[in-house]
Structure formats: C-alpha cells, structure tokens
Amino acid sequence: MTSHLSDKLSEFRPSRTVASIEVSEILSIGARANAMRKAGRDIISLGAGEPDFDTPDHVKDAAIDAIRRGETKYTPLDGTPALKAAIRSKFKRDNGLDFEPDEISVSAGAKQVIANAMAASLDPGDEVIIPAPYWVSYIDIVKINGGTPVIVKCSEDTGFRLTPEALEQAITPRTRWLFLNSPSNPCGAAYRAEDYRAILSVLERHPHVWVLADDIYEHIIYDDFRFVTPAEVAPHLKDRILTINGVSKAYAMTGWRIGYGAGPKALIKAMAVVQSQSTSNPCSVSQAAAIAALDGDQSQIKARCLDFEKRRDLIVRAIEGIDGLQCRKPEGAFYAFVKCEGVIGRKRPDGMEITSDRDFTDYLLDSVGVAAVPGSAFGLAPYFRISYAASMESLEDALGRIASACTKLRLP
Ligand code: PLP
C-alpha cells in the first residue's frame, strides 16, 4: 500500500498550464502519416511549414567563415551589433522604418520572439486577440504565459481579414495585445494598407492595446501585391507595435533559428530579461549567417517566389475543377486554405459520413494517402490547409488523388 502510494507521488505530474495544452494536430497528423509510410503506404505530406529550397550558398559560406574566425562563443544577449545593424538596414530598405539597436531583439526564431514578448508582458487573465484562422502556436504561447486567447473568426467573405467592427467588439479592459499575421499561415491572406488603416484606427480609441505584427512571410508574396506592415501604415502607433520577422521562410533557413522583433525600448528590455534566463543569446554562427542573408543579394527571394506562385496557381486551378471544394486565391505565404463545405454530408465508399473537415482530412489520408491539416486546427472550419512547399510533381500527384477521392464520395 505504502509503495503504491509513493509510486503515485513520484509519478510525473505536468503543470496545470501544460496539461491544458493539446498536442498540435499538425504534429499528430505528421506522426500518423510517417507511421503509414513506414508501414509501406505511399503517402504525400502537404503539412510542412518550411520551404523545400536549400539555404543559399553565400549564407552557408558566411557561417563556415564565422566558425573559422572563432565566432563560437557567447554573444551579446539579444543579438550581435553586426546583426542588429543588418536588421536596421533591412527595416529601412524594405519597410521604411527606423529602429535603434536597443529597439531590436534577436532570438532563436520568430517563435521565441513571440514567446519572449508574451512572457515579458502578460499577467494571468490578460487577453490577447487572435484572428482565426491562426497559426496554432499563438494560442499555446499565450496560454503558457498565463494569458487568455480571445479568438475572432474572420470569414472568407472579408478575405479572412479582421474587420474594424469585429475588433471593436473583442476589446475589453483586459486586452493587452492584438496579433496580426500577414501574409497568413494558414490561409495566405494578406492585409492591404487600407485594411490595416481601418483596423488600427480602432486602436486609437484603446490605448491599452498593443499590436504584435508577425511579418514572417513578408517576402513570399504574389501578383505584385504590395506588402505593408502596421508600423509603416500607422507610424503614430509605433510606440505600441512589436514588428516580428526572421530568416526562416524568406531565406529557407528554418533550422538556423534566427528571428527578430523591433519595438519600444521598454518592451525589448523586458524581453531580454526573459531570454537571459532561458536560452541566452541565439546561436553565434547562425547570427553570422543571418547577416549574410539580410545584407546579401536579395534577387533569389524573387526567383523562389515566382516558383511558389506557379504552385499556387496550379493548386487554385485544380481545386476549382473538383466538385465540393473551393479555394480563395492566396496573396502570399505557401499555404492554400481549401473550403470543403461541399463534401460535408457525403458518404465515403465504406459508408461512413463526412461530418466535418477533420473527417474529410482523415478520409484523404486513409483512402489516397494525402496528409493535410483540417481548418478546425487553425480555428476555422470547414476548411483544410495544403502546404505547397512541395515539388510540382508531388503537388500534381496529390491533387489528382484528392480529385479521385472526391469523385468516390456519394451524395446523401
Ligand atoms: N509565425 C508564423 C505565422 C509561422 O508560420 C511560423 C512558422 O511556421 C513562425 C512564426 C515561426 O518562425 P521561426 O522559424 O522564425 O520560429
């Protein structure tokens, strides 16, 4: 009895916060797809959130040079002066924004910048407005840091963009942050200057609300769409905007883990306190590589973008031809958010009814070996996300399989 009791006491017990967080559906679908592949099934995974290109050679060379120069020690906590200088030039060049070095923070990826900002600013119960569909990590980062996500669904009718009216309704005295992500993961929608102007004018009436602008997909943008960022559109609100970016997506550097944020000094200082007691400086070698990416030739970005644009066009065209599915043309990022309302209520060949987007993505995986993520994982149903960071051949193959799976569905 005693030993049974002590066994119980020594069992691992996660904190209440961690226990409230579910394993990401993206990860569990990936794990299922991998298990099926291992068992011999031919699986096409359209779940990955990283470019399928390689890191440019001049960036790799800069990292090797840094190692040879001995840049393998601790660096200043939130970024080397040289990397901060490259980030300042990037903001000036691409966004017309001026930042001082102490208004910039460099971390192990944009994800850590967001996590630092939340740890530095949230008290239990503080609210964070997150427009849906959203990047899944936003919700969990807010929860881990004691905040309460306030989800505002944005319909396809408004281009999946938050409207000023919906924002006004969501704001309470507890609101600390509004998250904005353009172009968006998972739907590829981007905000035009006039969209941002309308939303940000609401915040003029609510000085306690700050903005976190996640611009990580800034450079993956199509059809001459002009990318803008909130601090550029509303310079009078710059003292409560944190602008976040990084090298992961633009330069195919997901594994190097460099992201950065620029905003008011007091916030940046508080974020440095958080980072000082978690990871300390981001990797010294990756910082040298990021300088080469930001200061080097930018023409490769455009070339890769054109490649992504061809894939986007292929997907949108193919989906248009499939009965039951619809796809809004994304302005950027490398995701298509496909509406599957038309297949809900139909029956699989085995007689099971498709009652949700989850049922539909399960059906795609089971029947034709295509792994995609249901929209409900991103807070908006009935949709599913296709990542087109995959070769044209595998996309063509996947779209053919999706079409054939749909034709096998029986109408109710
Ligand atoms: N923000 C969004 C919207 C993303 O989709 C991702 C990665 O998928 C990130 C931030 C994180 O990027 P990083 O690799 O710089 O941490």
GROMACS .gro file of C-alpha atoms and ligand atoms in nm:
model
  428
    1MET     CA    1   0.000   0.000   0.000
    2THR     CA    2   0.279   0.240   0.104
    3SER     CA    3   0.481   0.156  -0.205
    4HIS     CA    4   0.169   0.203  -0.423
    5LEU     CA    5   0.121   0.547  -0.264
    6SER     CA    6   0.481   0.650  -0.312
    7ASP     CA    7   0.465   0.530  -0.676
    8LYS     CA    8   0.171   0.762  -0.723
    9LEU     CA    9   0.355   1.051  -0.557
   10SER     CA   10   0.663   1.008  -0.773
   11GLU     CA   11   0.464   0.996  -1.098
   12PHE     CA   12   0.527   1.287  -1.329
   13ARG     CA   13   0.255   1.550  -1.298
   14PRO     CA   14   0.255   1.824  -1.560
   15SER     CA   15   0.175   2.176  -1.450
   16ARG     CA   16  -0.188   2.281  -1.487
   17THR     CA   17  -0.085   2.511  -1.771
   18VAL     CA   18   0.090   2.242  -1.971
   19ALA     CA   19  -0.188   1.993  -1.902
   20SER     CA   20  -0.431   2.238  -2.064
   21ILE     CA   21  -0.236   2.237  -2.389
   22GLU     CA   22  -0.319   1.978  -2.651
   23VAL     CA   23  -0.057   1.817  -2.872
   24SER     CA   24  -0.059   2.008  -3.200
   25GLU     CA   25  -0.284   1.843  -3.457
   26ILE     CA   26  -0.023   1.920  -3.722
   27LEU     CA   27   0.229   1.709  -3.531
   28SER     CA   28  -0.014   1.423  -3.474
   29ILE     CA   29  -0.116   1.413  -3.842
   30GLY     CA   30   0.254   1.417  -3.937
   31ALA     CA   31   0.319   1.127  -3.698
   32ARG     CA   32   0.026   0.928  -3.845
   33ALA     CA   33   0.148   0.993  -4.199
   34ASN     CA   34   0.501   0.880  -4.102
   35ALA     CA   35   0.371   0.563  -3.939
   36MET     CA   36   0.170   0.481  -4.253
   37ARG     CA   37   0.477   0.548  -4.472
   38LYS     CA   38   0.685   0.316  -4.251
   39ALA     CA   39   0.418   0.050  -4.294
   40GLY     CA   40   0.470   0.071  -4.671
   41ARG     CA   41   0.192   0.312  -4.778
   42ASP     CA   42   0.267   0.572  -5.045
   43ILE     CA   43   0.198   0.900  -4.861
   44ILE     CA   44   0.222   1.259  -4.984
   45SER     CA   45   0.253   1.500  -4.696
   46LEU     CA   46   0.125   1.851  -4.754
   47GLY     CA   47   0.164   1.952  -4.391
   48ALA     CA   48   0.515   2.101  -4.376
   49GLY     CA   49   0.559   2.468  -4.290
   50GLU     CA   50   0.904   2.512  -4.438
   51PRO     CA   51   1.038   2.596  -4.783
   52ASP     CA   52   1.164   2.293  -4.975
   53PHE     CA   53   1.456   2.501  -5.113
   54ASP     CA   54   1.807   2.488  -4.972
   55THR     CA   55   1.974   2.769  -4.774
   56PRO     CA   56   2.167   2.989  -5.024
   57ASP     CA   57   2.538   2.907  -5.061
   58HIS     CA   58   2.666   3.253  -4.964
   59VAL     CA   59   2.478   3.216  -4.634
   60LYS     CA   60   2.634   2.875  -4.566
   61ASP     CA   61   2.978   3.016  -4.652
   62ALA     CA   62   2.931   3.304  -4.408
   63ALA     CA   63   2.855   3.054  -4.132
   64ILE     CA   64   3.164   2.847  -4.212
   65ASP     CA   65   3.378   3.163  -4.215
   66ALA     CA   66   3.235   3.262  -3.876
   67ILE     CA   67   3.330   2.925  -3.730
   68ARG     CA   68   3.683   2.960  -3.869
   69ARG     CA   69   3.713   3.312  -3.724
   70GLY     CA   70   3.622   3.163  -3.385
   71GLU     CA   71   3.279   3.321  -3.353
   72THR     CA   72   3.175   3.029  -3.140
   73LYS     CA   73   3.137   3.197  -2.801
   74TYR     CA   74   2.855   3.373  -2.617
   75THR     CA   75   2.743   3.689  -2.794
   76PRO     CA   76   2.556   3.989  -2.654
   77LEU     CA   77   2.231   3.858  -2.511
   78ASP     CA   78   1.979   3.971  -2.773
   79GLY     CA   79   2.195   3.988  -3.085
   80THR     CA   80   2.539   4.099  -3.203
   81PRO     CA   81   2.585   4.467  -3.301
   82ALA     CA   82   2.662   4.350  -3.657
   83LEU     CA   83   2.336   4.153  -3.688
   84LYS     CA   84   2.136   4.437  -3.534
   85ALA     CA   85   2.292   4.671  -3.793
   86ALA     CA   86   2.182   4.433  -4.073
   87ILE     CA   87   1.830   4.419  -3.924
   88ARG     CA   88   1.815   4.801  -3.902
   89SER     CA   89   1.913   4.823  -4.273
   90LYS     CA   90   1.651   4.562  -4.361
   91PHE     CA   91   1.373   4.757  -4.186
   92LYS     CA   92   1.486   5.079  -4.357
   93ARG     CA   93   1.518   4.917  -4.702
   94ASP     CA   94   1.202   4.705  -4.703
   95ASN     CA   95   0.963   4.888  -4.471
   96GLY     CA   96   1.087   5.248  -4.444
   97LEU     CA   97   1.118   5.202  -4.066
   98ASP     CA   98   1.392   5.336  -3.837
   99PHE     CA   99   1.488   5.146  -3.525
  100GLU     CA  100   1.773   5.197  -3.277
  101PRO     CA  101   1.979   4.891  -3.176
  102ASP     CA  102   1.811   4.889  -2.834
  103GLU     CA  103   1.472   4.866  -3.006
  104ILE     CA  104   1.571   4.533  -3.164
  105SER     CA  105   1.580   4.185  -3.011
  106VAL     CA  106   1.718   3.872  -3.179
  107SER     CA  107   1.610   3.524  -3.068
  108ALA     CA  108   1.610   3.159  -3.172
  109GLY     CA  109   1.339   3.208  -3.436
  110ALA     CA  110   1.036   3.434  -3.461
  111LYS     CA  111   0.862   3.186  -3.233
  112GLN     CA  112   1.094   3.269  -2.945
  113VAL     CA  113   1.048   3.642  -3.008
  114ILE     CA  114   0.671   3.596  -2.969
  115ALA     CA  115   0.715   3.378  -2.660
  116ASN     CA  116   0.953   3.633  -2.503
  117ALA     CA  117   0.709   3.917  -2.570
  118MET     CA  118   0.426   3.727  -2.404
  119ALA     CA  119   0.636   3.622  -2.103
  120ALA     CA  120   0.754   3.981  -2.067
  121SER     CA  121   0.409   4.139  -2.077
  122LEU     CA  122   0.123   3.909  -1.973
  123ASP     CA  123  -0.026   3.874  -1.628
  124PRO     CA  124  -0.274   3.593  -1.552
  125GLY     CA  125  -0.603   3.655  -1.726
  126ASP     CA  126  -0.473   3.921  -1.966
  127GLU     CA  127  -0.642   3.884  -2.303
  128VAL     CA  128  -0.483   3.851  -2.644
  129ILE     CA  129  -0.700   3.893  -2.954
  130ILE     CA  130  -0.615   3.634  -3.218
  131PRO     CA  131  -0.796   3.645  -3.553
  132ALA     CA  132  -0.886   3.300  -3.690
  133PRO     CA  133  -0.772   3.119  -3.892
  134TYR     CA  134  -0.449   3.150  -3.690
  135TRP     CA  135  -0.106   2.993  -3.660
  136VAL     CA  136  -0.170   2.728  -3.393
  137SER     CA  137   0.130   2.826  -3.179
  138TYR     CA  138  -0.017   3.169  -3.099
  139ILE     CA  139  -0.283   3.012  -2.881
  140ASP     CA  140  -0.045   2.790  -2.686
  141ILE     CA  141   0.223   3.058  -2.641
  142VAL     CA  142  -0.039   3.289  -2.492
  143LYS     CA  143  -0.174   3.012  -2.264
  144ILE     CA  144   0.172   2.904  -2.146
  145ASN     CA  145   0.234   3.261  -2.039
  146GLY     CA  146  -0.089   3.288  -1.839
  147GLY     CA  147  -0.286   3.482  -2.097
  148THR     CA  148  -0.632   3.416  -2.236
  149PRO     CA  149  -0.663   3.390  -2.614
  150VAL     CA  150  -0.970   3.571  -2.748
  151ILE     CA  151  -1.041   3.421  -3.087
  152VAL     CA  152  -1.217   3.629  -3.350
  153LYS     CA  153  -1.331   3.429  -3.653
  154CYS     CA  154  -1.268   3.604  -3.983
  155SER     CA  155  -1.484   3.481  -4.265
  156GLU     CA  156  -1.382   3.418  -4.621
  157ASP     CA  157  -1.623   3.699  -4.723
  158THR     CA  158  -1.380   3.951  -4.574
  159GLY     CA  159  -1.082   3.772  -4.731
  160PHE     CA  160  -1.013   3.608  -4.391
  161ARG     CA  161  -0.919   3.956  -4.269
  162LEU     CA  162  -1.019   4.102  -3.933
  163THR     CA  163  -1.272   4.384  -3.964
  164PRO     CA  164  -1.271   4.700  -3.751
  165GLU     CA  165  -1.619   4.611  -3.618
  166ALA     CA  166  -1.514   4.262  -3.505
  167LEU     CA  167  -1.203   4.406  -3.341
  168GLU     CA  168  -1.401   4.674  -3.156
  169GLN     CA  169  -1.633   4.407  -3.016
  170ALA     CA  170  -1.348   4.188  -2.895
  171ILE     CA  171  -1.165   4.457  -2.698
  172THR     CA  172  -1.215   4.461  -2.319
  173PRO     CA  173  -1.029   4.639  -2.038
  174ARG     CA  174  -0.817   4.318  -2.005
  175THR     CA  175  -0.698   4.320  -2.367
  176ARG     CA  176  -0.319   4.354  -2.387
  177TRP     CA  177  -0.239   4.251  -2.745
  178LEU     CA  178  -0.382   4.214  -3.092
  179PHE     CA  179  -0.197   3.963  -3.309
  180LEU     CA  180  -0.184   4.029  -3.684
  181ASN     CA  181  -0.019   3.794  -3.932
  182SER     CA  182   0.017   3.888  -4.297
  183PRO     CA  183   0.055   3.701  -4.527
  184SER     CA  184  -0.113   3.446  -4.309
  185ASN     CA  185  -0.038   3.094  -4.209
  186PRO     CA  186  -0.272   2.903  -4.273
  187CYS     CA  187  -0.471   3.091  -4.540
  188GLY     CA  188  -0.220   3.307  -4.730
  189ALA     CA  189  -0.441   3.617  -4.694
  190ALA     CA  190  -0.256   3.949  -4.673
  191TYR     CA  191  -0.363   4.290  -4.546
  192ARG     CA  192  -0.359   4.592  -4.775
  193ALA     CA  193  -0.264   4.933  -4.638
  194GLU     CA  194  -0.630   5.038  -4.628
  195ASP     CA  195  -0.725   4.722  -4.430
  196TYR     CA  196  -0.459   4.796  -4.171
  197ARG     CA  197  -0.555   5.164  -4.155
  198ALA     CA  198  -0.916   5.071  -4.073
  199ILE     CA  199  -0.820   4.822  -3.803
  200LEU     CA  200  -0.551   5.033  -3.646
  201SER     CA  201  -0.778   5.337  -3.624
  202VAL     CA  202  -0.988   5.133  -3.377
  203LEU     CA  203  -0.683   5.106  -3.153
  204GLU     CA  204  -0.652   5.486  -3.137
  205ARG     CA  205  -0.956   5.467  -2.906
  206HIS     CA  206  -0.799   5.189  -2.696
  207PRO     CA  207  -0.450   5.297  -2.590
  208HIS     CA  208  -0.404   4.991  -2.366
  209VAL     CA  209  -0.398   4.753  -2.665
  210TRP     CA  210  -0.064   4.675  -2.830
  211VAL     CA  211  -0.006   4.512  -3.168
  212LEU     CA  212   0.211   4.213  -3.246
  213ALA     CA  213   0.269   4.212  -3.624
  214ASP     CA  214   0.403   3.879  -3.745
  215ASP     CA  215   0.560   3.950  -4.086
  216ILE     CA  216   0.749   3.621  -4.121
  217TYR     CA  217   0.603   3.561  -4.473
  218GLU     CA  218   0.673   3.919  -4.590
  219HIS     CA  219   0.879   3.812  -4.889
  220ILE     CA  220   0.655   3.532  -5.009
  221ILE     CA  221   0.400   3.745  -5.189
  222TYR     CA  222   0.240   3.722  -5.535
  223ASP     CA  223   0.090   3.918  -5.825
  224ASP     CA  224   0.267   4.245  -5.739
  225PHE     CA  225   0.078   4.264  -5.409
  226ARG     CA  226   0.241   4.542  -5.204
  227PHE     CA  227   0.338   4.414  -4.862
  228VAL     CA  228   0.287   4.661  -4.576
  229THR     CA  229   0.342   4.634  -4.203
  230PRO     CA  230   0.136   4.806  -3.928
  231ALA     CA  231   0.422   5.030  -3.801
  232GLU     CA  232   0.465   5.165  -4.153
  233VAL     CA  233   0.092   5.228  -4.207
  234ALA     CA  234   0.031   5.379  -3.862
  235PRO     CA  235   0.357   5.543  -3.751
  236HIS     CA  236   0.169   5.727  -3.475
  237LEU     CA  237   0.107   5.389  -3.307
  238LYS     CA  238   0.469   5.271  -3.343
  239ASP     CA  239   0.526   5.307  -2.969
  240ARG     CA  240   0.291   5.010  -2.912
  241ILE     CA  241   0.374   4.788  -3.206
  242LEU     CA  242   0.612   4.494  -3.197
  243THR     CA  243   0.715   4.402  -3.553
  244ILE     CA  244   0.836   4.044  -3.589
  245ASN     CA  245   1.026   3.885  -3.873
  246GLY     CA  246   1.305   3.632  -3.932
  247VAL     CA  247   1.514   3.448  -4.184
  248SER     CA  248   1.336   3.109  -4.169
  249LYS     CA  249   1.092   3.144  -4.459
  250ALA     CA  250   1.246   3.410  -4.686
  251TYR     CA  251   1.591   3.250  -4.699
  252ALA     CA  252   1.498   2.884  -4.641
  253MET     CA  253   1.674   2.891  -4.303
  254THR     CA  254   1.424   2.722  -4.071
  255GLY     CA  255   1.690   2.515  -3.897
  256TRP     CA  256   1.925   2.805  -3.822
  257ARG     CA  257   1.677   2.954  -3.574
  258ILE     CA  258   1.709   3.328  -3.615
  259GLY     CA  259   1.411   3.561  -3.572
  260TYR     CA  260   1.390   3.920  -3.458
  261GLY     CA  261   1.149   4.175  -3.318
  262ALA     CA  262   1.157   4.554  -3.322
  263GLY     CA  263   0.953   4.774  -3.092
  264PRO     CA  264   0.952   5.006  -2.794
  265LYS     CA  265   1.269   5.001  -2.580
  266ALA     CA  266   1.093   4.910  -2.255
  267LEU     CA  267   0.937   4.600  -2.410
  268ILE     CA  268   1.262   4.497  -2.581
  269LYS     CA  269   1.445   4.532  -2.247
  270ALA     CA  270   1.187   4.316  -2.068
  271MET     CA  271   1.214   4.054  -2.345
  272ALA     CA  272   1.592   4.048  -2.292
  273VAL     CA  273   1.533   3.972  -1.923
  274VAL     CA  274   1.322   3.669  -2.024
  275GLN     CA  275   1.580   3.549  -2.277
  276SER     CA  276   1.866   3.599  -2.029
  277GLN     CA  277   1.712   3.333  -1.803
  278SER     CA  278   1.604   3.089  -2.073
  279THR     CA  279   1.832   3.045  -2.373
  280SER     CA  280   2.071   3.345  -2.354
  281ASN     CA  281   2.198   3.457  -2.694
  282PRO     CA  282   2.081   3.299  -3.020
  283CYS     CA  283   2.345   3.076  -3.187
  284SER     CA  284   2.655   3.282  -3.275
  285VAL     CA  285   2.716   3.104  -3.607
  286SER     CA  286   2.352   3.142  -3.714
  287GLN     CA  287   2.372   3.514  -3.637
  288ALA     CA  288   2.667   3.546  -3.879
  289ALA     CA  289   2.469   3.352  -4.140
  290ALA     CA  290   2.165   3.579  -4.091
  291ILE     CA  291   2.382   3.887  -4.161
  292ALA     CA  292   2.481   3.735  -4.497
  293ALA     CA  293   2.116   3.662  -4.575
  294LEU     CA  294   1.991   4.010  -4.487
  295ASP     CA  295   2.282   4.206  -4.639
  296GLY     CA  296   2.340   3.982  -4.943
  297ASP     CA  297   2.182   3.960  -5.286
  298GLN     CA  298   1.804   3.963  -5.248
  299SER     CA  299   1.724   3.854  -5.605
  300GLN     CA  300   1.698   3.485  -5.511
  301ILE     CA  301   1.394   3.566  -5.296
  302LYS     CA  302   1.205   3.691  -5.602
  303ALA     CA  303   1.302   3.387  -5.810
  304ARG     CA  304   1.181   3.148  -5.541
  305CYS     CA  305   0.863   3.348  -5.504
  306LEU     CA  306   0.785   3.301  -5.872
  307ASP     CA  307   0.829   2.930  -5.820
  308PHE     CA  308   0.583   2.931  -5.530
  309GLU     CA  309   0.342   3.139  -5.739
  310LYS     CA  310   0.334   2.870  -6.010
  311ARG     CA  311   0.249   2.611  -5.747
  312ARG     CA  312  -0.023   2.832  -5.600
  313ASP     CA  313  -0.179   2.877  -5.945
  314LEU     CA  314  -0.167   2.502  -6.006
  315ILE     CA  315  -0.348   2.434  -5.680
  316VAL     CA  316  -0.615   2.701  -5.720
  317ARG     CA  317  -0.689   2.583  -6.076
  318ALA     CA  318  -0.702   2.216  -5.982
  319ILE     CA  319  -0.926   2.274  -5.680
  320GLU     CA  320  -1.170   2.476  -5.895
  321GLY     CA  321  -1.224   2.162  -6.100
  322ILE     CA  322  -1.311   1.940  -5.802
  323ASP     CA  323  -1.677   1.913  -5.712
  324GLY     CA  324  -1.734   2.007  -5.346
  325LEU     CA  325  -1.411   2.207  -5.295
  326GLN     CA  326  -1.334   2.577  -5.335
  327CYS     CA  327  -1.018   2.779  -5.285
  328ARG     CA  328  -0.970   3.154  -5.244
  329LYS     CA  329  -0.655   3.269  -5.424
  330PRO     CA  330  -0.394   3.340  -5.155
  331GLU     CA  331  -0.194   3.665  -5.179
  332GLY     CA  332   0.114   3.516  -5.014
  333ALA     CA  333   0.283   3.252  -4.793
  334PHE     CA  334   0.288   2.894  -4.921
  335TYR     CA  335  -0.047   2.765  -4.799
  336ALA     CA  336  -0.386   2.719  -4.963
  337PHE     CA  337  -0.689   2.710  -4.734
  338VAL     CA  338  -0.945   2.500  -4.915
  339LYS     CA  339  -1.316   2.516  -4.830
  340CYS     CA  340  -1.467   2.168  -4.806
  341GLU     CA  341  -1.823   2.257  -4.706
  342GLY     CA  342  -1.946   2.094  -5.030
  343VAL     CA  343  -1.831   1.746  -4.924
  344ILE     CA  344  -1.982   1.758  -4.575
  345GLY     CA  345  -2.276   1.518  -4.559
  346ARG     CA  346  -2.143   1.297  -4.838
  347LYS     CA  347  -2.064   0.929  -4.775
  348ARG     CA  348  -1.729   0.752  -4.812
  349PRO     CA  349  -1.724   0.427  -5.015
  350ASP     CA  350  -1.719   0.240  -4.680
  351GLY     CA  351  -2.049   0.409  -4.586
  352MET     CA  352  -1.908   0.649  -4.326
  353GLU     CA  353  -2.046   1.001  -4.347
  354ILE     CA  354  -1.812   1.301  -4.372
  355THR     CA  355  -1.941   1.525  -4.094
  356SER     CA  356  -1.650   1.770  -4.056
  357ASP     CA  357  -1.326   1.890  -4.211
  358ARG     CA  358  -1.145   1.653  -3.975
  359ASP     CA  359  -1.344   1.358  -4.117
  360PHE     CA  360  -1.250   1.478  -4.465
  361THR     CA  361  -0.874   1.502  -4.398
  362ASP     CA  362  -0.891   1.158  -4.229
  363TYR     CA  363  -1.060   1.027  -4.542
  364LEU     CA  364  -0.790   1.178  -4.767
  365LEU     CA  365  -0.517   1.015  -4.561
  366ASP     CA  366  -0.691   0.677  -4.533
  367SER     CA  367  -0.811   0.649  -4.892
  368VAL     CA  368  -0.549   0.821  -5.110
  369GLY     CA  369  -0.254   0.879  -4.875
  370VAL     CA  370  -0.262   1.262  -4.879
  371ALA     CA  371  -0.185   1.427  -4.545
  372ALA     CA  372  -0.336   1.774  -4.498
  373VAL     CA  373  -0.444   1.964  -4.186
  374PRO     CA  374  -0.812   2.038  -4.108
  375GLY     CA  375  -0.911   2.404  -4.077
  376SER     CA  376  -1.054   2.339  -3.730
  377ALA     CA  377  -0.693   2.301  -3.608
  378PHE     CA  378  -0.647   2.667  -3.709
  379GLY     CA  379  -0.975   2.783  -3.557
  380LEU     CA  380  -1.189   2.795  -3.872
  381ALA     CA  381  -1.399   2.514  -4.024
  382PRO     CA  382  -1.483   2.359  -4.266
  383TYR     CA  383  -1.152   2.403  -4.447
  384PHE     CA  384  -0.824   2.220  -4.487
  385ARG     CA  385  -0.474   2.354  -4.534
  386ILE     CA  386  -0.244   2.246  -4.812
  387SER     CA  387   0.120   2.349  -4.780
  388TYR     CA  388   0.265   2.388  -5.128
  389ALA     CA  389   0.624   2.386  -5.012
  390ALA     CA  390   0.650   2.067  -5.219
  391SER     CA  391   0.759   1.987  -5.575
  392MET     CA  392   0.524   2.046  -5.870
  393GLU     CA  393   0.524   1.670  -5.936
  394SER     CA  394   0.414   1.575  -5.589
  395LEU     CA  395   0.154   1.855  -5.588
  396GLU     CA  396   0.012   1.732  -5.920
  397ASP     CA  397   0.004   1.379  -5.785
  398ALA     CA  398  -0.164   1.492  -5.461
  399LEU     CA  399  -0.428   1.699  -5.642
  400GLY     CA  400  -0.509   1.405  -5.869
  401ARG     CA  401  -0.552   1.186  -5.565
  402ILE     CA  402  -0.776   1.443  -5.389
  403ALA     CA  403  -0.991   1.468  -5.705
  404SER     CA  404  -1.027   1.092  -5.725
  405ALA     CA  405  -1.114   1.067  -5.353
  406CYS     CA  406  -1.386   1.331  -5.403
  407THR     CA  407  -1.542   1.157  -5.702
  408LYS     CA  408  -1.579   0.842  -5.490
  409LEU     CA  409  -1.794   1.024  -5.233
  410ARG     CA  410  -2.164   0.952  -5.254
  411LEU     CA  411  -2.421   1.232  -5.225
  412PRO     CA  412  -2.655   1.196  -4.926
  413PLP     N1  413   0.493   3.289  -3.745
  413PLP     C1  414   0.423   3.213  -3.831
  413PLP     C2  415   0.292   3.262  -3.881
  413PLP     C3  416   0.472   3.088  -3.873
  413PLP     O1  417   0.402   3.014  -3.959
  413PLP     C4  418   0.596   3.044  -3.820
  413PLP     C5  419   0.649   2.912  -3.858
  413PLP     O2  420   0.585   2.826  -3.911
  413PLP     C6  421   0.666   3.127  -3.731
  413PLP     C7  422   0.611   3.248  -3.696
  413PLP     C8  423   0.794   3.085  -3.668
  413PLP     O3  424   0.906   3.104  -3.745
  413PLP     P1  425   1.050   3.075  -3.690
  413PLP     O4  426   1.104   2.960  -3.766
  413PLP     O5  427   1.128   3.202  -3.718
  413PLP     O6  428   1.042   3.050  -3.544
   0.00000   0.00000   0.00000
